[in-house]
Amino acid sequence: MPTPENFDQLLKQFGSASFSAEPDSWRMNTDAQSPSDANETYRYEYGVPIQTVDAFLRLPSPVVSSWCSDANPAGFLVNQATKCTRSVSVEKCGNIQAASMLFYINSSILAVPKSSQMVNITVQSIVVQSLNGMRTLLNGSDVLRLPMILDELCINIVLGVSYHITYTDAGEIIEAAASFVLGAINKEALSIQQSFEISFTQVNTKPVPLSGNPGYVVGLPLRAGFRPPGSGIIQNTNKYSQLTILQSTSNQDCLAAQGARTPVLFGYNMISGCKLRITAAMKCQPLTQTLLDLLKGQSFPEYVASFGNSQAQDVLDWVPITHLHTSEQSSCQIPVSLEIEVKWTKYGSLVNPQARIVNVTATITTTTAKQLPSGRERTIPITSSVVFTDISSPAEPGYKAWPTINAKLPFDFFFPFV
C-alpha cells in the first residue's frame, strides 16, 4: 500500500513504462537466513510458488497477448496447462534461452521453501517432432539436445514441456521430472507455439485420471467419489468405475446381469435395462435389495466433480448427488428404474467455453409388487438412464443495446435552455 514514506520508492520501481514482474521475494537469497527463522520448519502449501535455487519454477503462459511470459510461477498442487507463442528465427537459433531444454532443467527445486535441500529436475522422456508433425519417442532420455542449425533448419527447439512433481503428505517435494517435445523450424518460421503442463502425485499413491482441463470433454467419464467426515474427496483410481449404470446384456436377464456396469460418459445420453422374472416364492425385502444393488451398483458415489480437473482437496469444487424417490403407496415397493440427470453449463469465455457440472440428480422409481398365486410368474422391465441437460443461458447475437429506463423527467429539467 502506498504511504507518504514509500511513495517515492514505489514510483521509482513501478512508475516507468515497464517494470519487472518478479517481486523481490522471489529472488531471495536462500543462503542468508536470519537467526530468528533458522529453526523454523517450512512446508509447501497449496498454491504457493515452487521455489528454485535462483527464483521459482517457471511455467510460461500468455499474459496480455498470446506471447509467452516466463514470469508465471508454478503453484504447488495446482495442475496447469498453458499454450503461448514465442518469437524465433533460424539465425538466432542457439541464443533463444526459452527454446532450449537447459532453460527448463538447469535450476534445482527446493524440497521445502527456504531450505538448502535441493531436488534436481530429471529428463523423463524426449519426443522429436518432424516438420510434418510426425512424432518419434527417443530411446535414451539422458542426452541433452540443444538447438542447433542443420541444413538451413534449426532443430531441437522446445515445443512442449510437461513437469511431474512427486511430493509427500508433509508438503515436501522429493522428485521432479520433465518430458520434452522437440521440433524443428525453417527459415520462413517467425514464431512457434509452445505448450506447458505440470501435474502432481503424492508419493505411494496412484494418480487419478482427469476428464478435461478444466472443463469436461465429451466422451470422457464423470469423475465421482466419496467424502468421509473430516477429509477431502476420495476417488477410485480407475476412472471407468467411478459413476456407472447397469449394462445391458444379450440375454436380458436381470439376475444374470449383476455386476455388469458401464461408465457414465459426459455428454452421452444413455439407456440400458433388463427383464426381471418374478415368481410367487420371491420375498419382497430381499428382492428390493437385489434390485437396488443392480441399479446403483455396490457403491454409488456421493459427489461428482464440477470440472474435469477438480482436485480432491477442493471440496467446494464437487457437486453432491441429490437422491429422489418416487413410489406408490403399498406394502411392497420394488425399484424398477434409476434415472440420472446431469445439468451442466458453459463456463468462461464465449471463445473457449468450458463444460461445468452444476447439478446431479438420481431418481429411483418403484412400483407395487403384488403377491402372485402359486406357480404363476410375472416379468417386469428394469431400466437405467442418463440424461445430460445444457442449462447455459444463450448468448444474444449482435450488439446488445443499453436497457430502457421507463421514467419521466422533471418538468424543469431543460430550464433555462428551453
Coordinates of C-alpha atoms in Angstrom, one line a residue:
M1 CA 0.0 0.0 0.0
P2 CA 1.4 3.4 -0.9
T3 CA 2.3 5.6 2.1
P4 CA 4.0 9.0 2.3
E5 CA 7.2 7.2 3.3
N6 CA 7.3 4.7 0.5
F7 CA 5.7 6.6 -2.3
D8 CA 8.9 7.8 -3.9
Q9 CA 10.4 4.3 -3.8
L10 CA 7.3 2.7 -5.4
L11 CA 7.2 5.4 -8.1
K12 CA 10.8 4.7 -9.0
Q13 CA 10.1 1.0 -9.2
F14 CA 6.8 0.9 -11.0
G15 CA 6.4 4.4 -12.5
S16 CA 8.1 3.8 -15.8
A17 CA 6.6 2.3 -19.0
S18 CA 7.7 -1.2 -18.0
F19 CA 8.8 -2.9 -14.8
S20 CA 9.9 -6.3 -13.6
A21 CA 7.0 -8.8 -13.0
E22 CA 9.1 -10.7 -10.4
P23 CA 8.7 -9.5 -6.8
D24 CA 11.9 -9.2 -4.8
S25 CA 10.6 -12.0 -2.5
W26 CA 11.0 -14.5 -5.4
R27 CA 14.7 -13.5 -5.9
M28 CA 15.6 -14.3 -2.3
N29 CA 19.0 -15.4 -1.2
T30 CA 18.3 -18.8 0.3
D31 CA 21.7 -19.0 2.0
A32 CA 21.2 -15.8 4.0
Q33 CA 18.6 -16.7 6.7
S34 CA 18.1 -14.7 9.8
P35 CA 18.7 -16.5 13.1
S36 CA 15.1 -16.0 14.0
D37 CA 13.8 -18.4 11.3
A38 CA 16.8 -20.8 11.2
N39 CA 15.0 -23.4 13.3
E40 CA 11.5 -22.8 11.7
T41 CA 10.0 -25.8 9.8
Y42 CA 8.8 -25.0 6.4
R43 CA 6.5 -26.9 4.0
Y44 CA 4.8 -26.2 0.7
E45 CA 1.1 -25.4 0.9
Y46 CA -1.5 -25.3 -1.8
G47 CA -0.9 -22.6 -4.4
V48 CA 2.5 -21.5 -3.0
P49 CA 5.0 -20.8 -5.8
I50 CA 7.5 -23.7 -6.1
Q51 CA 10.9 -22.2 -5.3
T52 CA 14.2 -23.0 -7.1
V53 CA 17.8 -22.0 -6.3
D54 CA 17.6 -18.8 -8.3
A55 CA 13.8 -17.9 -8.2
F56 CA 10.8 -20.1 -8.8
L57 CA 9.8 -22.9 -11.2
R58 CA 8.5 -21.1 -14.3
L59 CA 5.5 -22.2 -16.3
P60 CA 5.4 -19.9 -19.3
S61 CA 2.0 -18.6 -20.2
P62 CA 0.3 -15.8 -22.2
V63 CA -0.4 -12.7 -20.2
V64 CA -1.8 -9.7 -22.1
S65 CA -1.5 -11.2 -25.6
S66 CA -0.7 -14.7 -26.9
W67 CA 3.1 -14.2 -26.4
C68 CA 4.9 -16.2 -23.8
S69 CA 5.7 -14.7 -20.4
D70 CA 8.3 -16.5 -18.3
A71 CA 7.2 -14.8 -15.1
N72 CA 4.3 -17.2 -14.3
P73 CA 5.3 -19.3 -11.2
A74 CA 4.1 -22.9 -10.9
G75 CA 1.9 -23.2 -7.8
F76 CA 2.2 -26.2 -5.5
L77 CA -0.6 -28.8 -6.2
V78 CA -2.0 -26.5 -8.9
N79 CA -2.3 -28.6 -12.1
Q80 CA -1.9 -26.2 -15.0
A81 CA -1.8 -26.4 -18.8
T82 CA -0.8 -23.4 -20.9
K83 CA -0.1 -22.5 -24.5
C84 CA 1.7 -19.4 -25.8
T85 CA 3.6 -18.1 -28.8
R86 CA 7.3 -17.3 -28.8
S87 CA 9.3 -15.4 -31.4
V88 CA 12.1 -17.5 -33.0
S89 CA 14.4 -17.4 -36.1
V90 CA 16.9 -19.8 -37.5
E91 CA 19.6 -17.1 -37.4
K92 CA 19.3 -16.8 -33.6
C93 CA 18.7 -20.5 -33.1
G94 CA 21.3 -21.0 -30.3
N95 CA 20.6 -17.8 -28.5
I96 CA 17.0 -18.3 -27.6
Q97 CA 17.0 -19.4 -24.0
A98 CA 13.4 -20.5 -23.8
A99 CA 13.8 -22.7 -26.8
S100 CA 16.4 -24.8 -25.1
M101 CA 15.9 -27.8 -22.8
L102 CA 18.6 -26.4 -20.5
F103 CA 16.3 -23.4 -19.7
Y104 CA 13.8 -25.8 -18.0
I105 CA 16.0 -28.1 -16.1
N106 CA 19.1 -26.2 -15.1
S107 CA 17.7 -24.8 -11.8
S108 CA 17.2 -27.2 -8.9
I109 CA 13.9 -27.1 -6.9
L110 CA 13.9 -26.5 -3.2
A111 CA 12.5 -29.5 -1.4
V112 CA 10.7 -27.1 1.0
P113 CA 10.6 -23.3 0.9
K114 CA 13.7 -21.5 2.2
S115 CA 15.7 -24.7 2.6
S116 CA 19.1 -25.8 1.4
Q117 CA 17.9 -29.2 0.3
M118 CA 17.6 -29.4 -3.4
V119 CA 15.8 -31.7 -5.9
N120 CA 17.2 -31.9 -9.4
I121 CA 14.8 -32.0 -12.4
T122 CA 15.4 -35.1 -14.4
V123 CA 14.5 -35.7 -18.0
Q124 CA 11.8 -38.4 -18.2
S125 CA 11.3 -38.6 -21.9
I126 CA 12.1 -36.8 -25.2
V127 CA 9.8 -36.8 -28.2
V128 CA 11.1 -35.4 -31.5
Q129 CA 8.5 -33.9 -33.9
S130 CA 9.3 -33.5 -37.6
L131 CA 8.2 -30.6 -39.8
N132 CA 5.2 -32.5 -41.0
G133 CA 4.0 -33.2 -37.4
M134 CA 5.1 -36.8 -37.0
R135 CA 6.4 -37.6 -33.6
T136 CA 9.1 -40.2 -32.5
L137 CA 9.9 -41.2 -28.9
L138 CA 13.7 -41.4 -28.4
N139 CA 15.1 -44.4 -26.6
G140 CA 17.5 -42.5 -24.4
S141 CA 16.4 -39.5 -22.4
D142 CA 19.7 -38.8 -20.7
V143 CA 21.1 -36.9 -23.6
L144 CA 20.8 -33.1 -23.5
R145 CA 19.7 -31.9 -27.0
L146 CA 20.4 -28.2 -27.6
P147 CA 19.1 -26.2 -30.5
M148 CA 21.5 -26.2 -33.5
I149 CA 21.4 -25.3 -37.2
L150 CA 21.4 -28.2 -39.6
D151 CA 20.7 -27.9 -43.4
E152 CA 19.1 -24.5 -43.1
L153 CA 16.9 -25.8 -40.2
C154 CA 17.0 -25.1 -36.5
I155 CA 16.4 -28.5 -34.8
N156 CA 15.9 -29.5 -31.1
I157 CA 13.7 -26.4 -30.4
V158 CA 11.4 -27.0 -27.3
L159 CA 7.8 -27.2 -28.4
G160 CA 6.4 -28.6 -25.2
V161 CA 7.4 -29.3 -21.6
S162 CA 5.4 -31.4 -19.1
Y163 CA 6.6 -31.3 -15.4
H164 CA 5.6 -34.1 -13.0
I165 CA 6.2 -33.4 -9.3
T166 CA 6.2 -36.1 -6.6
Y167 CA 5.5 -34.9 -3.0
T168 CA 4.9 -36.2 0.5
D169 CA 1.9 -35.5 2.7
A170 CA 4.2 -33.2 4.8
G171 CA 4.4 -30.8 1.9
E172 CA 7.9 -31.8 0.7
I173 CA 8.9 -32.2 -2.9
I174 CA 11.0 -35.4 -3.4
E175 CA 11.1 -35.8 -7.1
A176 CA 10.8 -33.7 -10.2
A177 CA 10.8 -34.9 -13.8
A178 CA 10.3 -33.2 -17.2
S179 CA 9.1 -34.6 -20.5
F180 CA 10.0 -32.7 -23.7
V181 CA 8.7 -32.3 -27.2
L182 CA 11.4 -31.1 -29.5
G183 CA 10.9 -29.8 -33.0
A184 CA 12.4 -28.0 -36.0
I185 CA 11.8 -24.7 -37.8
N186 CA 12.8 -23.5 -41.2
K187 CA 13.9 -20.0 -42.4
E188 CA 10.3 -18.9 -43.0
A189 CA 9.2 -19.5 -39.4
L190 CA 8.8 -16.4 -37.3
S191 CA 7.3 -17.9 -34.2
I192 CA 6.4 -21.2 -32.6
Q193 CA 3.6 -22.3 -30.2
Q194 CA 4.8 -23.9 -27.0
S195 CA 2.7 -25.9 -24.6
F196 CA 3.4 -26.4 -20.9
E197 CA 1.9 -28.7 -18.3
I198 CA 2.5 -29.5 -14.6
S199 CA 1.0 -32.3 -12.5
F200 CA 1.4 -33.6 -9.0
T201 CA 1.4 -37.0 -7.4
Q202 CA 1.7 -37.9 -3.7
V203 CA 4.3 -40.5 -3.0
N204 CA 3.0 -44.1 -2.7
T205 CA -0.3 -43.2 -4.3
K206 CA -1.7 -43.6 -7.8
P207 CA -2.6 -40.5 -9.9
V208 CA -6.3 -40.0 -10.5
P209 CA -7.1 -39.6 -14.2
L210 CA -8.8 -36.3 -15.3
S211 CA -11.7 -35.9 -17.7
G212 CA -10.8 -32.5 -19.0
N213 CA -8.7 -29.5 -18.1
P214 CA -10.5 -27.6 -16.8
G215 CA -13.9 -28.3 -18.4
Y216 CA -15.3 -31.8 -19.2
V217 CA -14.5 -33.3 -22.6
V218 CA -17.4 -35.1 -24.3
G219 CA -17.0 -38.9 -24.1
L220 CA -14.8 -38.9 -21.0
P221 CA -16.2 -40.4 -17.7
L222 CA -17.7 -38.3 -15.0
R223 CA -15.3 -38.1 -12.1
A224 CA -17.0 -39.1 -8.8
G225 CA -16.2 -40.1 -5.3
F226 CA -17.0 -40.2 -1.6
R227 CA -16.3 -37.7 1.2
P228 CA -15.5 -39.3 4.6
P229 CA -16.0 -37.0 7.6
G230 CA -13.1 -34.6 8.0
S231 CA -11.4 -35.3 4.7
G232 CA -11.4 -34.4 1.0
I233 CA -12.9 -36.4 -1.8
I234 CA -11.8 -40.0 -2.2
Q235 CA -11.9 -41.2 -5.8
N236 CA -11.5 -44.5 -7.5
T237 CA -8.2 -44.6 -9.3
N238 CA -9.9 -46.4 -12.2
K239 CA -11.8 -43.6 -14.0
Y240 CA -14.2 -46.1 -15.7
S241 CA -15.6 -47.4 -12.4
Q242 CA -16.5 -44.1 -10.6
L243 CA -20.1 -43.4 -11.7
T244 CA -21.7 -46.3 -13.6
I245 CA -25.1 -47.6 -14.7
L246 CA -26.5 -51.1 -15.4
Q247 CA -25.1 -52.6 -18.6
S248 CA -27.4 -54.4 -21.0
T249 CA -26.7 -58.0 -21.7
S250 CA -27.7 -60.2 -24.7
N251 CA -30.0 -62.5 -22.6
Q252 CA -31.7 -59.5 -20.9
D253 CA -31.8 -61.5 -17.6
C254 CA -31.5 -59.1 -14.7
L255 CA -30.3 -61.6 -12.2
A256 CA -27.6 -62.8 -14.6
A257 CA -26.6 -59.2 -15.3
Q258 CA -25.5 -58.4 -11.8
G259 CA -22.1 -56.8 -11.7
A260 CA -22.1 -55.7 -15.4
R261 CA -21.7 -51.9 -15.4
T262 CA -20.9 -49.3 -18.0
P263 CA -19.4 -45.8 -17.2
V264 CA -21.4 -42.6 -17.4
L265 CA -19.6 -40.6 -20.2
F266 CA -20.0 -36.8 -20.3
G267 CA -22.5 -35.6 -22.9
Y268 CA -23.7 -39.1 -23.8
N269 CA -27.4 -39.8 -23.1
M270 CA -27.7 -43.5 -22.4
I271 CA -30.4 -46.0 -21.5
S272 CA -30.0 -49.7 -20.6
G273 CA -32.1 -52.3 -19.0
C274 CA -33.0 -55.9 -18.4
K275 CA -36.1 -58.1 -17.6
L276 CA -36.9 -59.5 -14.2
R277 CA -39.0 -62.6 -13.8
I278 CA -40.9 -62.6 -10.5
T279 CA -42.2 -65.8 -9.0
A280 CA -44.6 -66.4 -6.1
A281 CA -41.6 -67.7 -4.0
M282 CA -39.8 -64.4 -4.1
K283 CA -39.9 -62.3 -0.9
C284 CA -40.3 -58.5 -1.0
Q285 CA -37.4 -57.3 1.1
P286 CA -34.6 -59.5 -0.4
L287 CA -36.0 -58.7 -3.9
T288 CA -35.9 -54.9 -3.2
Q289 CA -32.3 -55.0 -2.0
T290 CA -31.3 -57.1 -5.0
L291 CA -32.8 -54.6 -7.5
L292 CA -31.2 -51.6 -5.6
D293 CA -27.8 -53.3 -5.9
L294 CA -28.5 -54.0 -9.6
L295 CA -29.5 -50.4 -10.4
K296 CA -27.0 -48.4 -8.2
G297 CA -24.1 -50.9 -8.0
Q298 CA -22.3 -51.9 -4.9
S299 CA -21.0 -48.4 -4.1
F300 CA -22.9 -45.5 -5.6
P301 CA -20.8 -42.3 -5.2
E302 CA -21.8 -39.2 -3.2
Y303 CA -20.2 -36.4 -5.2
V304 CA -19.4 -35.6 -8.8
A305 CA -16.6 -33.2 -9.9
S306 CA -17.9 -30.0 -11.3
F307 CA -14.9 -29.7 -13.6
G308 CA -12.9 -32.4 -15.4
N309 CA -9.8 -31.4 -13.4
S310 CA -11.3 -30.7 -9.9
Q311 CA -8.9 -31.5 -7.2
A312 CA -9.8 -33.9 -4.3
Q313 CA -8.8 -31.3 -1.7
D314 CA -11.1 -28.7 -3.2
V315 CA -14.4 -30.0 -1.6
L316 CA -16.4 -26.9 -2.8
D317 CA -15.4 -27.9 -6.4
W318 CA -17.6 -31.0 -6.1
V319 CA -21.3 -31.3 -6.6
P320 CA -23.3 -33.5 -4.2
I321 CA -25.6 -36.1 -5.8
T322 CA -29.3 -35.4 -5.0
H323 CA -31.4 -38.5 -4.4
L324 CA -35.1 -38.6 -5.2
H325 CA -37.6 -41.4 -4.6
T326 CA -40.9 -41.8 -6.4
S327 CA -43.2 -44.6 -5.3
E328 CA -46.8 -45.7 -4.9
Q329 CA -48.5 -46.3 -1.5
S330 CA -48.5 -50.0 -0.9
S331 CA -47.0 -52.6 1.3
C332 CA -44.3 -53.9 -1.1
Q333 CA -42.5 -51.5 -3.3
I334 CA -39.7 -52.7 -5.6
P335 CA -37.3 -50.3 -7.5
V336 CA -37.7 -50.6 -11.3
S337 CA -35.7 -47.7 -12.7
L338 CA -32.8 -45.3 -12.0
E339 CA -32.8 -42.0 -13.8
I340 CA -29.7 -39.8 -13.6
E341 CA -30.0 -36.2 -14.8
V342 CA -26.8 -34.2 -15.1
K343 CA -27.2 -30.4 -15.6
W344 CA -24.2 -28.6 -16.9
T345 CA -23.4 -25.1 -18.2
K346 CA -20.9 -23.4 -20.4
Y347 CA -18.4 -21.6 -18.2
G348 CA -15.8 -19.0 -19.1
S349 CA -15.4 -17.0 -22.4
L350 CA -17.6 -17.4 -25.4
V351 CA -14.5 -18.1 -27.5
N352 CA -13.5 -21.1 -25.5
P353 CA -16.3 -22.2 -23.2
Q354 CA -15.7 -24.9 -20.6
A355 CA -18.2 -27.6 -19.6
R356 CA -19.1 -27.4 -15.9
I357 CA -21.5 -29.7 -14.0
V358 CA -23.8 -27.8 -11.6
N359 CA -26.3 -30.4 -10.5
V360 CA -26.7 -34.2 -10.5
T361 CA -30.0 -35.9 -9.6
A362 CA -30.5 -39.6 -9.2
T363 CA -34.2 -40.7 -9.1
I364 CA -35.3 -44.2 -8.1
T365 CA -38.8 -45.1 -9.2
T366 CA -40.6 -48.0 -7.6
T367 CA -43.7 -50.0 -8.4
T368 CA -46.1 -52.2 -6.5
A369 CA -45.2 -55.9 -6.3
K370 CA -48.4 -57.9 -5.9
Q371 CA -48.3 -61.3 -4.4
L372 CA -48.6 -63.9 -7.2
P373 CA -50.6 -67.1 -6.9
S374 CA -48.6 -70.3 -6.5
G375 CA -47.0 -71.4 -9.8
R376 CA -47.6 -68.0 -11.6
E377 CA -44.8 -65.7 -12.9
R378 CA -44.6 -62.1 -13.9
T379 CA -42.0 -60.3 -16.0
I380 CA -41.2 -56.6 -15.4
P381 CA -38.7 -54.3 -17.2
I382 CA -35.8 -52.7 -15.2
T383 CA -34.2 -49.6 -16.7
S384 CA -31.3 -47.2 -16.1
S385 CA -30.9 -44.0 -17.9
V386 CA -28.6 -40.9 -18.0
V387 CA -29.6 -37.5 -19.5
F388 CA -27.4 -34.5 -19.9
T389 CA -29.1 -31.1 -19.9
D390 CA -27.4 -27.9 -21.0
I391 CA -28.8 -25.1 -18.9
S392 CA -26.5 -22.4 -20.2
S393 CA -28.1 -19.0 -20.9
P394 CA -28.0 -18.4 -24.7
A395 CA -25.8 -15.6 -25.8
E396 CA -27.7 -12.9 -27.7
P397 CA -26.3 -12.3 -31.2
G398 CA -25.1 -9.0 -32.3
Y399 CA -24.9 -5.8 -30.3
K400 CA -26.9 -5.5 -27.1
A401 CA -28.3 -2.0 -26.6
W402 CA -28.5 -0.3 -23.2
P403 CA -31.6 -1.2 -21.2
T404 CA -34.5 1.2 -21.5
I405 CA -35.5 3.1 -18.3
N406 CA -39.2 3.9 -18.0
A407 CA -39.1 7.2 -16.1
K408 CA -40.3 10.7 -16.6
L409 CA -38.0 13.7 -16.5
P410 CA -39.0 16.6 -14.1
F411 CA -40.8 19.5 -15.8
D412 CA -38.0 22.0 -15.3
F413 CA -35.2 19.5 -16.5
F414 CA -34.2 21.7 -19.5
F415 CA -34.5 25.0 -17.8
P416 CA -33.2 27.6 -18.7
F417 CA -32.3 26.2 -22.2
V418 CA -35.9 25.9 -23.3

